[in-house]
PDB file of C-alpha atoms in Angstrom:
ATOM      1  CA  MET J  12     -23.426   9.062  21.901  1.00 49.00           C
ATOM      2  CA  ARG J  13     -25.442   8.955  25.086  1.00 57.00           C
ATOM      3  CA  ARG J  14     -23.437   9.070  28.262  1.00 59.00           C
ATOM      4  CA  ALA J  15     -23.981   6.350  30.841  1.00 53.00           C
ATOM      5  CA  PRO J  16     -25.455   7.581  34.119  1.00 59.00           C
ATOM      6  CA  ARG J  17     -22.969   8.180  36.841  1.00 62.00           C
ATOM      7  CA  LEU J  18     -23.051   6.046  39.900  1.00 57.00           C
ATOM      8  CA  ASN J  19     -24.074   7.958  43.014  1.00 68.00           C
ATOM      9  CA  VAL J  20     -21.491   6.619  45.390  1.00 69.00           C
ATOM     10  CA  SER J  21     -22.655   8.633  48.385  1.00 76.00           C
ATOM     11  CA  GLY J  22     -26.304   7.434  47.840  1.00 75.00           C
ATOM     12  CA  VAL J  23     -25.133   3.790  47.671  1.00 78.00           C
ATOM     13  CA  LEU J  24     -23.067   4.181  50.865  1.00 84.00           C
ATOM     14  CA  ILE J  25     -25.971   5.803  52.718  1.00 85.00           C
ATOM     15  CA  ASN J  26     -28.387   3.004  51.636  1.00 84.00           C
ATOM     16  CA  ALA J  27     -25.819   0.350  52.570  1.00 87.00           C
ATOM     17  CA  ALA J  28     -25.347   1.921  56.017  1.00 88.00           C
ATOM     18  CA  ALA J  29     -29.112   2.154  56.523  1.00 86.00           C
ATOM     19  CA  LEU J  30     -29.542  -1.514  55.528  1.00 86.00           C
ATOM     20  CA  ALA J  31     -26.741  -2.580  57.866  1.00 88.00           C
ATOM     21  CA  LEU J  32     -28.396  -0.633  60.727  1.00 88.00           C
ATOM     22  CA  VAL J  33     -31.788  -2.197  60.087  1.00 83.00           C
ATOM     23  CA  LEU J  34     -30.285  -5.666  59.944  1.00 84.00           C
ATOM     24  CA  SER J  35     -28.356  -5.111  63.231  1.00 85.00           C
ATOM     25  CA  TYR J  36     -31.625  -4.271  64.953  1.00 83.00           C
ATOM     26  CA  ALA J  37     -33.541  -7.108  63.306  1.00 84.00           C
ATOM     27  CA  LEU J  38     -30.918  -9.856  63.834  1.00 87.00           C
ATOM     28  CA  PRO J  39     -31.600 -10.435  67.587  1.00 86.00           C
ATOM     29  CA  TYR J  40     -35.356 -10.738  66.925  1.00 87.00           C
ATOM     30  CA  VAL J  41     -34.816 -13.074  63.987  1.00 88.00           C
ATOM     31  CA  TYR J  42     -32.583 -15.251  66.182  1.00 87.00           C
ATOM     32  CA  LEU J  43     -35.295 -15.177  68.885  1.00 87.00           C
ATOM     33  CA  LEU J  44     -37.820 -16.330  66.280  1.00 88.00           C
ATOM     34  CA  MET J  45     -35.518 -19.073  65.014  1.00 88.00           C
ATOM     35  CA  THR J  46     -34.917 -20.367  68.511  1.00 87.00           C
ATOM     36  CA  SER J  47     -38.651 -20.480  69.326  1.00 87.00           C
ATOM     37  CA  ILE J  48     -39.297 -22.903  66.428  1.00 88.00           C
ATOM     38  CA  LYS J  49     -36.461 -25.319  67.289  1.00 86.00           C
ATOM     39  CA  PRO J  50     -37.075 -28.644  69.014  1.00 84.00           C
ATOM     40  CA  ALA J  51     -35.927 -28.782  72.642  1.00 76.00           C
ATOM     41  CA  ALA J  52     -32.836 -30.882  71.721  1.00 75.00           C
ATOM     42  CA  ASP J  53     -31.695 -28.341  69.153  1.00 80.00           C
ATOM     43  CA  VAL J  54     -32.166 -25.398  71.489  1.00 75.00           C
ATOM     44  CA  GLN J  55     -29.592 -26.810  73.914  1.00 75.00           C
ATOM     45  CA  GLN J  56     -27.003 -27.917  71.333  1.00 75.00           C
ATOM     46  CA  ILE J  57     -23.422 -26.679  71.420  1.00 74.00           C
ATOM     47  CA  PRO J  58     -22.356 -24.881  69.296  1.00 78.00           C
ATOM     48  CA  PRO J  59     -25.744 -23.345  68.672  1.00 75.00           C
ATOM     49  CA  SER J  60     -27.144 -23.149  65.190  1.00 78.00           C
ATOM     50  CA  PHE J  61     -28.917 -20.087  63.788  1.00 79.00           C
ATOM     51  CA  PHE J  62     -31.476 -21.866  61.639  1.00 81.00           C
ATOM     52  CA  PRO J  63     -33.456 -24.873  62.950  1.00 82.00           C
ATOM     53  CA  ALA J  64     -32.738 -28.225  61.381  1.00 79.00           C
ATOM     54  CA  VAL J  65     -36.412 -29.130  61.878  1.00 81.00           C
ATOM     55  CA  VAL J  66     -39.221 -26.606  62.354  1.00 83.00           C
ATOM     56  CA  SER J  67     -41.223 -27.472  65.499  1.00 84.00           C
ATOM     57  CA  PHE J  68     -44.015 -25.555  67.246  1.00 87.00           C
ATOM     58  CA  GLU J  69     -43.836 -27.585  70.454  1.00 87.00           C
ATOM     59  CA  ASN J  70     -42.556 -24.555  72.363  1.00 87.00           C
ATOM     60  CA  PHE J  71     -45.602 -22.497  71.357  1.00 89.00           C
ATOM     61  CA  ARG J  72     -47.936 -25.425  72.275  1.00 87.00           C
ATOM     62  CA  GLU J  73     -46.249 -25.676  75.721  1.00 85.00           C
ATOM     63  CA  VAL J  74     -46.642 -21.925  76.290  1.00 87.00           C
ATOM     64  CA  LEU J  75     -50.306 -21.793  75.181  1.00 85.00           C
ATOM     65  CA  ARG J  76     -51.162 -24.818  77.327  1.00 85.00           C
ATOM     66  CA  SER J  77     -49.800 -22.999  80.399  1.00 78.00           C
ATOM     67  CA  SER J  78     -52.429 -21.793  82.808  1.00 73.00           C
ATOM     68  CA  THR J  79     -50.544 -18.727  83.863  1.00 84.00           C
ATOM     69  CA  LEU J  80     -49.169 -17.117  80.668  1.00 85.00           C
ATOM     70  CA  PRO J  81     -52.509 -16.488  78.838  1.00 86.00           C
ATOM     71  CA  ARG J  82     -53.961 -14.857  81.944  1.00 89.00           C
ATOM     72  CA  ALA J  83     -50.750 -12.782  82.323  1.00 91.00           C
ATOM     73  CA  PHE J  84     -51.053 -11.644  78.702  1.00 91.00           C
ATOM     74  CA  VAL J  85     -54.632 -10.461  79.408  1.00 92.00           C
ATOM     75  CA  ASN J  86     -53.405  -8.613  82.506  1.00 93.00           C
ATOM     76  CA  SER J  87     -50.587  -6.913  80.545  1.00 93.00           C
ATOM     77  CA  LEU J  88     -52.942  -5.889  77.756  1.00 93.00           C
ATOM     78  CA  THR J  89     -55.521  -4.576  80.169  1.00 94.00           C
ATOM     79  CA  VAL J  90     -52.988  -2.590  82.164  1.00 95.00           C
ATOM     80  CA  ALA J  91     -51.265  -1.239  79.027  1.00 94.00           C
ATOM     81  CA  VAL J  92     -54.558  -0.063  77.416  1.00 94.00           C
ATOM     82  CA  LEU J  93     -55.864   1.546  80.630  1.00 95.00           C
ATOM     83  CA  THR J  94     -52.509   3.208  81.290  1.00 95.00           C
ATOM     84  CA  THR J  95     -52.440   4.613  77.764  1.00 94.00           C
ATOM     85  CA  ALA J  96     -55.916   5.951  77.979  1.00 95.00           C
ATOM     86  CA  LEU J  97     -55.439   7.480  81.402  1.00 95.00           C
ATOM     87  CA  SER J  98     -52.080   8.993  80.544  1.00 94.00           C
ATOM     88  CA  LEU J  99     -53.320  10.617  77.350  1.00 94.00           C
ATOM     89  CA  SER J 100     -56.417  12.010  79.093  1.00 93.00           C
ATOM     90  CA  VAL J 101     -54.116  13.794  81.526  1.00 91.00           C
ATOM     91  CA  ALA J 102     -51.128  14.633  79.328  1.00 91.00           C
ATOM     92  CA  VAL J 103     -52.873  16.008  76.182  1.00 90.00           C
ATOM     93  CA  PRO J 104     -54.808  18.835  77.831  1.00 89.00           C
ATOM     94  CA  ALA J 105     -52.005  19.554  80.283  1.00 87.00           C
ATOM     95  CA  ALA J 106     -49.400  19.821  77.475  1.00 87.00           C
ATOM     96  CA  TYR J 107     -51.702  22.030  75.438  1.00 86.00           C
ATOM     97  CA  VAL J 108     -52.192  24.478  78.279  1.00 82.00           C
ATOM     98  CA  ALA J 109     -48.501  24.406  79.234  1.00 83.00           C
ATOM     99  CA  THR J 110     -47.288  25.206  75.661  1.00 81.00           C
ATOM    100  CA  GLN J 111     -50.001  27.538  74.288  1.00 75.00           C
ATOM    101  CA  TYR J 112     -50.372  29.649  77.381  1.00 74.00           C
ATOM    102  CA  ARG J 113     -46.801  30.190  78.537  1.00 71.00           C
ATOM    103  CA  ARG J 114     -46.431  31.268  82.138  1.00 74.00           C
ATOM    104  CA  ARG J 115     -43.734  30.822  84.685  1.00 76.00           C
ATOM    105  CA  ILE J 116     -45.776  28.167  86.465  1.00 76.00           C
ATOM    106  CA  THR J 117     -46.263  26.156  83.267  1.00 73.00           C
ATOM    107  CA  THR J 118     -42.497  26.236  82.587  1.00 75.00           C
ATOM    108  CA  ILE J 119     -41.866  25.004  86.053  1.00 79.00           C
ATOM    109  CA  PHE J 120     -44.529  22.335  85.483  1.00 75.00           C
ATOM    110  CA  LEU J 121     -42.721  21.018  82.352  1.00 77.00           C
ATOM    111  CA  LEU J 122     -39.362  21.176  84.110  1.00 80.00           C
ATOM    112  CA  PHE J 123     -40.798  19.145  86.997  1.00 79.00           C
ATOM    113  CA  ALA J 124     -42.104  16.499  84.500  1.00 78.00           C
ATOM    114  CA  LEU J 125     -38.594  16.314  83.027  1.00 78.00           C
ATOM    115  CA  VAL J 126     -37.062  15.844  86.423  1.00 81.00           C
ATOM    116  CA  THR J 127     -39.432  13.048  87.322  1.00 79.00           C
ATOM    117  CA  ARG J 128     -38.253  11.153  84.284  1.00 78.00           C
ATOM    118  CA  MET J 129     -34.779  11.201  85.730  1.00 81.00           C
ATOM    119  CA  VAL J 130     -35.760   9.508  89.016  1.00 82.00           C
ATOM    120  CA  PRO J 131     -34.960   5.757  88.895  1.00 83.00           C
ATOM    121  CA  SER J 132     -38.001   3.516  89.146  1.00 82.00           C
ATOM    122  CA  VAL J 133     -36.377   1.506  91.883  1.00 84.00           C
ATOM    123  CA  ALA J 134     -36.389   4.574  94.094  1.00 85.00           C
ATOM    124  CA  LEU J 135     -40.166   4.894  93.748  1.00 85.00           C
ATOM    125  CA  GLY J 136     -41.003   1.205  94.197  1.00 85.00           C
ATOM    126  CA  VAL J 137     -41.189   1.108  98.004  1.00 86.00           C
ATOM    127  CA  PRO J 138     -43.203   4.363  98.311  1.00 88.00           C
ATOM    128  CA  LEU J 139     -45.650   3.158  95.720  1.00 89.00           C
ATOM    129  CA  PHE J 140     -45.939  -0.188  97.513  1.00 89.00           C
ATOM    130  CA  GLN J 141     -46.785   1.551 100.793  1.00 91.00           C
ATOM    131  CA  LEU J 142     -49.193   3.946  99.114  1.00 90.00           C
ATOM    132  CA  LEU J 143     -51.160   1.285  97.238  1.00 90.00           C
ATOM    133  CA  LYS J 144     -51.212  -0.903 100.393  1.00 89.00           C
ATOM    134  CA  SER J 145     -52.745   1.888 102.424  1.00 91.00           C
ATOM    135  CA  LEU J 146     -55.379   2.459  99.673  1.00 89.00           C
ATOM    136  CA  GLY J 147     -56.167  -1.286  99.426  1.00 89.00           C
ATOM    137  CA  LEU J 148     -55.010  -1.398  95.791  1.00 89.00           C
ATOM    138  CA  LEU J 149     -52.000  -3.670  96.269  1.00 88.00           C
ATOM    139  CA  ASP J 150     -52.101  -6.692  93.901  1.00 87.00           C
ATOM    140  CA  THR J 151     -54.940  -5.218  91.785  1.00 91.00           C
ATOM    141  CA  ILE J 152     -55.183  -4.129  88.165  1.00 93.00           C
ATOM    142  CA  PRO J 153     -56.220  -0.535  89.120  1.00 93.00           C
ATOM    143  CA  GLY J 154     -53.284  -0.259  91.477  1.00 92.00           C
ATOM    144  CA  LEU J 155     -50.834  -1.374  88.784  1.00 93.00           C
ATOM    145  CA  VAL J 156     -52.483   0.994  86.284  1.00 94.00           C
ATOM    146  CA  LEU J 157     -51.904   3.902  88.642  1.00 93.00           C
ATOM    147  CA  ALA J 158     -48.291   2.871  89.175  1.00 92.00           C
ATOM    148  CA  HIS J 159     -47.649   2.649  85.400  1.00 93.00           C
ATOM    149  CA  THR J 160     -49.477   5.912  84.832  1.00 93.00           C
ATOM    150  CA  SER J 161     -47.223   7.692  87.270  1.00 89.00           C
ATOM    151  CA  ALA J 162     -44.287   6.737  85.061  1.00 88.00           C
ATOM    152  CA  ALA J 163     -46.027   7.220  81.687  1.00 91.00           C
ATOM    153  CA  VAL J 164     -47.608  10.676  82.271  1.00 90.00           C
ATOM    154  CA  PRO J 165     -44.297  12.610  82.371  1.00 89.00           C
ATOM    155  CA  LEU J 166     -43.172  10.900  79.144  1.00 88.00           C
ATOM    156  CA  ALA J 167     -46.528  11.600  77.426  1.00 90.00           C
ATOM    157  CA  LEU J 168     -46.487  15.201  78.689  1.00 89.00           C
ATOM    158  CA  LEU J 169     -43.047  15.891  77.258  1.00 87.00           C
ATOM    159  CA  LEU J 170     -43.882  14.285  73.944  1.00 87.00           C
ATOM    160  CA  MET J 171     -47.166  16.086  73.535  1.00 88.00           C
ATOM    161  CA  SER J 172     -45.565  19.408  74.573  1.00 85.00           C
ATOM    162  CA  ALA J 173     -43.071  19.047  71.712  1.00 82.00           C
ATOM    163  CA  PHE J 174     -45.926  18.398  69.252  1.00 84.00           C
ATOM    164  CA  PHE J 175     -48.049  21.303  70.520  1.00 83.00           C
ATOM    165  CA  GLU J 176     -45.117  23.650  70.117  1.00 80.00           C
ATOM    166  CA  GLY J 177     -45.483  23.174  66.329  1.00 75.00           C
ATOM    167  CA  ILE J 178     -49.057  24.382  66.215  1.00 76.00           C
ATOM    168  CA  PRO J 179     -49.424  28.056  65.240  1.00 74.00           C
ATOM    169  CA  LYS J 180     -51.564  30.059  67.652  1.00 74.00           C
ATOM    170  CA  GLU J 181     -53.351  31.601  64.648  1.00 74.00           C
ATOM    171  CA  LEU J 182     -55.415  28.378  64.338  1.00 74.00           C
ATOM    172  CA  GLU J 183     -56.994  28.786  67.723  1.00 73.00           C
ATOM    173  CA  GLU J 184     -57.341  32.557  67.219  1.00 73.00           C
ATOM    174  CA  ALA J 185     -59.207  32.097  63.939  1.00 78.00           C
ATOM    175  CA  ALA J 186     -61.540  29.555  65.626  1.00 75.00           C
ATOM    176  CA  ARG J 187     -62.200  31.978  68.496  1.00 74.00           C
ATOM    177  CA  MET J 188     -63.016  34.732  66.013  1.00 78.00           C
ATOM    178  CA  ASP J 189     -65.540  32.400  64.362  1.00 76.00           C
ATOM    179  CA  GLY J 190     -67.400  32.079  67.670  1.00 76.00           C
ATOM    180  CA  CYS J 191     -65.802  28.918  69.174  1.00 78.00           C
ATOM    181  CA  THR J 192     -65.093  28.814  72.863  1.00 77.00           C
ATOM    182  CA  ARG J 193     -61.607  27.875  74.007  1.00 76.00           C
ATOM    183  CA  PHE J 194     -62.638  24.266  74.655  1.00 77.00           C
ATOM    184  CA  GLN J 195     -64.449  24.039  71.261  1.00 79.00           C
ATOM    185  CA  ALA J 196     -61.353  25.355  69.460  1.00 79.00           C
ATOM    186  CA  PHE J 197     -59.250  22.759  71.265  1.00 78.00           C
ATOM    187  CA  ARG J 198     -61.660  19.946  70.488  1.00 79.00           C
ATOM    188  CA  LYS J 199     -62.622  20.825  66.911  1.00 80.00           C
ATOM    189  CA  ILE J 200     -59.452  22.459  65.559  1.00 79.00           C
ATOM    190  CA  VAL J 201     -56.413  21.494  67.570  1.00 80.00           C
ATOM    191  CA  LEU J 202     -57.081  17.849  68.316  1.00 81.00           C
ATOM    192  CA  PRO J 203     -57.747  16.853  64.643  1.00 81.00           C
ATOM    193  CA  VAL J 204     -54.394  18.412  63.693  1.00 81.00           C
ATOM    194  CA  MET J 205     -52.674  16.493  66.460  1.00 83.00           C
ATOM    195  CA  THR J 206     -53.735  12.954  65.557  1.00 81.00           C
ATOM    196  CA  GLY J 207     -50.258  12.020  64.446  1.00 81.00           C
ATOM    197  CA  GLY J 208     -48.658  13.320  67.628  1.00 84.00           C
ATOM    198  CA  ILE J 209     -51.261  11.644  69.790  1.00 87.00           C
ATOM    199  CA  ALA J 210     -50.667   8.323  67.954  1.00 85.00           C
ATOM    200  CA  VAL J 211     -46.900   8.550  68.537  1.00 86.00           C
ATOM    201  CA  THR J 212     -47.457   9.369  72.213  1.00 90.00           C
ATOM    202  CA  ALA J 213     -50.009   6.594  72.599  1.00 89.00           C
ATOM    203  CA  LEU J 214     -47.549   4.044  71.124  1.00 88.00           C
ATOM    204  CA  PHE J 215     -44.662   5.075  73.361  1.00 89.00           C
ATOM    205  CA  THR J 216     -46.962   5.089  76.393  1.00 92.00           C
ATOM    206  CA  PHE J 217     -48.322   1.673  75.514  1.00 92.00           C
ATOM    207  CA  ILE J 218     -44.807   0.278  75.101  1.00 90.00           C
ATOM    208  CA  THR J 219     -43.697   1.827  78.399  1.00 90.00           C
ATOM    209  CA  SER J 220     -46.494   0.024  80.230  1.00 92.00           C
ATOM    210  CA  TRP J 221     -46.221  -3.178  78.148  1.00 93.00           C
ATOM    211  CA  ASN J 222     -42.517  -3.632  78.878  1.00 90.00           C
ATOM    212  CA  GLU J 223     -42.612  -2.538  82.540  1.00 91.00           C
ATOM    213  CA  PHE J 224     -41.085  -5.079  84.894  1.00 91.00           C
ATOM    214  CA  LEU J 225     -40.145  -3.588  88.266  1.00 90.00           C
ATOM    215  CA  TYR J 226     -43.522  -2.287  89.397  1.00 91.00           C
ATOM    216  CA  ALA J 227     -45.230  -5.493  88.239  1.00 90.00           C
ATOM    217  CA  LEU J 228     -42.699  -7.496  90.257  1.00 90.00           C
ATOM    218  CA  LEU J 229     -43.205  -5.418  93.416  1.00 89.00           C
ATOM    219  CA  LEU J 230     -46.964  -4.784  93.277  1.00 89.00           C
ATOM    220  CA  THR J 231     -48.490  -8.010  91.969  1.00 87.00           C
ATOM    221  CA  SER J 232     -48.714 -11.690  92.885  1.00 83.00           C
ATOM    222  CA  GLU J 233     -50.357 -14.695  91.262  1.00 79.00           C
ATOM    223  CA  ALA J 234     -53.704 -13.152  90.408  1.00 80.00           C
ATOM    224  CA  THR J 235     -52.484  -9.931  88.658  1.00 88.00           C
ATOM    225  CA  LYS J 236     -48.941 -10.655  87.542  1.00 89.00           C
ATOM    226  CA  THR J 237     -48.123  -9.510  83.976  1.00 92.00           C
ATOM    227  CA  ALA J 238     -46.457 -11.377  81.147  1.00 91.00           C
ATOM    228  CA  PRO J 239     -42.829 -10.069  81.769  1.00 91.00           C
ATOM    229  CA  ILE J 240     -42.973 -11.645  85.252  1.00 91.00           C
ATOM    230  CA  VAL J 241     -44.198 -14.982  83.926  1.00 89.00           C
ATOM    231  CA  ILE J 242     -41.606 -14.993  81.103  1.00 89.00           C
ATOM    232  CA  ALA J 243     -38.859 -14.318  83.624  1.00 87.00           C
ATOM    233  CA  GLU J 244     -40.023 -17.309  85.710  1.00 85.00           C
ATOM    234  CA  TYR J 245     -38.888 -19.633  82.932  1.00 84.00           C
ATOM    235  CA  ASN J 246     -35.467 -19.060  84.513  1.00 78.00           C
ATOM    236  CA  SER J 247     -35.739 -21.288  87.568  1.00 69.00           C
ATOM    237  CA  VAL J 248     -33.542 -23.349  89.895  1.00 54.00           C
ATOM    238  CA  TYR J 249     -34.016 -26.257  87.481  1.00 61.00           C
ATOM    239  CA  GLY J 250     -32.474 -24.387  84.552  1.00 68.00           C
ATOM    240  CA  LEU J 251     -33.401 -21.989  81.819  1.00 77.00           C
ATOM    241  CA  ALA J 252     -36.205 -23.116  79.499  1.00 80.00           C
ATOM    242  CA  TRP J 253     -34.913 -21.407  76.342  1.00 83.00           C
ATOM    243  CA  GLY J 254     -37.550 -22.824  74.013  1.00 84.00           C
ATOM    244  CA  ALA J 255     -40.555 -21.838  76.022  1.00 86.00           C
ATOM    245  CA  MET J 256     -39.107 -18.475  76.997  1.00 89.00           C
ATOM    246  CA  THR J 257     -38.335 -17.528  73.380  1.00 89.00           C
ATOM    247  CA  ALA J 258     -41.804 -18.692  72.258  1.00 90.00           C
ATOM    248  CA  ALA J 259     -43.457 -16.565  74.937  1.00 90.00           C
ATOM    249  CA  ALA J 260     -41.262 -13.646  74.057  1.00 90.00           C
ATOM    250  CA  VAL J 261     -42.267 -13.882  70.376  1.00 91.00           C
ATOM    251  CA  LEU J 262     -45.990 -13.979  71.325  1.00 91.00           C
ATOM    252  CA  TYR J 263     -45.407 -11.066  73.697  1.00 91.00           C
ATOM    253  CA  SER J 264     -43.887  -8.908  70.926  1.00 90.00           C
ATOM    254  CA  LEU J 265     -46.860  -9.348  68.604  1.00 88.00           C
ATOM    255  CA  PRO J 266     -49.232  -6.781  70.171  1.00 85.00           C
ATOM    256  CA  VAL J 267     -46.632  -4.000  69.888  1.00 86.00           C
ATOM    257  CA  ILE J 268     -45.947  -4.970  66.267  1.00 85.00           C
ATOM    258  CA  ILE J 269     -49.682  -4.982  65.470  1.00 85.00           C
ATOM    259  CA  VAL J 270     -50.289  -1.652  67.151  1.00 81.00           C
ATOM    260  CA  THR J 271     -47.288  -0.096  65.322  1.00 81.00           C
ATOM    261  CA  LEU J 272     -48.501  -1.361  61.938  1.00 81.00           C
ATOM    262  CA  ALA J 273     -52.060  -0.210  62.651  1.00 80.00           C
ATOM    263  CA  LEU J 274     -50.818   3.350  63.517  1.00 74.00           C
ATOM    264  CA  GLN J 275     -48.003   3.584  61.008  1.00 75.00           C
ATOM    265  CA  LYS J 276     -49.566   6.352  58.940  1.00 74.00           C
ATOM    266  CA  GLN J 277     -50.325   8.455  62.038  1.00 69.00           C
ATOM    267  CA  ILE J 278     -46.890   7.730  63.434  1.00 70.00           C
ATOM    268  CA  VAL J 279     -45.134   8.837  60.251  1.00 69.00           C
ATOM    269  CA  GLY J 280     -47.291  11.937  60.183  1.00 64.00           C
ATOM    270  CA  GLY J 281     -46.596  12.666  63.856  1.00 59.00           C
ATOM    271  CA  LEU J 282     -42.795  12.216  63.498  1.00 59.00           C
ATOM    272  CA  THR J 283     -42.712  14.592  60.542  1.00 59.00           C
ATOM    273  CA  PHE J 284     -45.154  17.125  62.174  1.00 56.00           C
ATOM    274  CA  GLY J 285     -43.690  20.542  62.168  1.00 49.00           C
ATOM    275  CA  ALA J 286     -40.660  19.546  60.154  1.00 45.00           C
ATOM    276  CA  VAL J 287     -41.609  21.863  57.298  1.00 42.00           C
ATOM    277  CA  LYS J 288     -43.123  25.263  57.917  1.00 46.00           C
ATOM    278  CA  GLY J 289     -43.961  28.130  55.755  1.00 42.00           C
TER     279      GLY J 289
END
């Protein structure tokens, strides 16, 4: 008689714990989405309801009719894309040199990058304000890009350094033996291997700039303010516009979700890079 398969209790418990963890992260966003499609009267009701009694898109229409939020979205996207491109152009070659050609100065360089990540942004706000003002870049997109890049480059440098540590030096040595210069070996051999790590670093850099609030608050005004500033302005002396704020927050989260889905294969490859050797 064939024996019934045994229940893997540990596997069930692990899956249940993973599902509970995913739901705990997803629940706030689902509640945000449910609030954004409620009519204005339902948003303010006490006690609040999780699901809307009537689905309404009036909050989204109000947000999209606004003259400031669409422009702020364009500013945020422009700054985030330029910050990501500039940060990667600096961090990728710097991390490669610092990890593949170990010297005391490169170790100090990486340590300095780590220390700068520990400095609170609020401590750098006033110096950045004075610096950009003296350069004539205050309340401009390039000025905000430079401010965001100053915060994003140390993060990108540390991430890329960790990925470059997993590359065997034999790859470059073989390319050099085949006649490649050091730059050609980096461009033709190393960079194609690092697409996953670059994708992960690009995503984290993009999110760092996309979600940044303090520098945008200090360094911009009406013309160049970003979406986080505009969304925060729904909290005014006249009250908190929950419906419009949640609708704007849902729209603001879409670019990050789209970028993550577009890069998911590279991200998975980057996160598992170097996990198995031999």
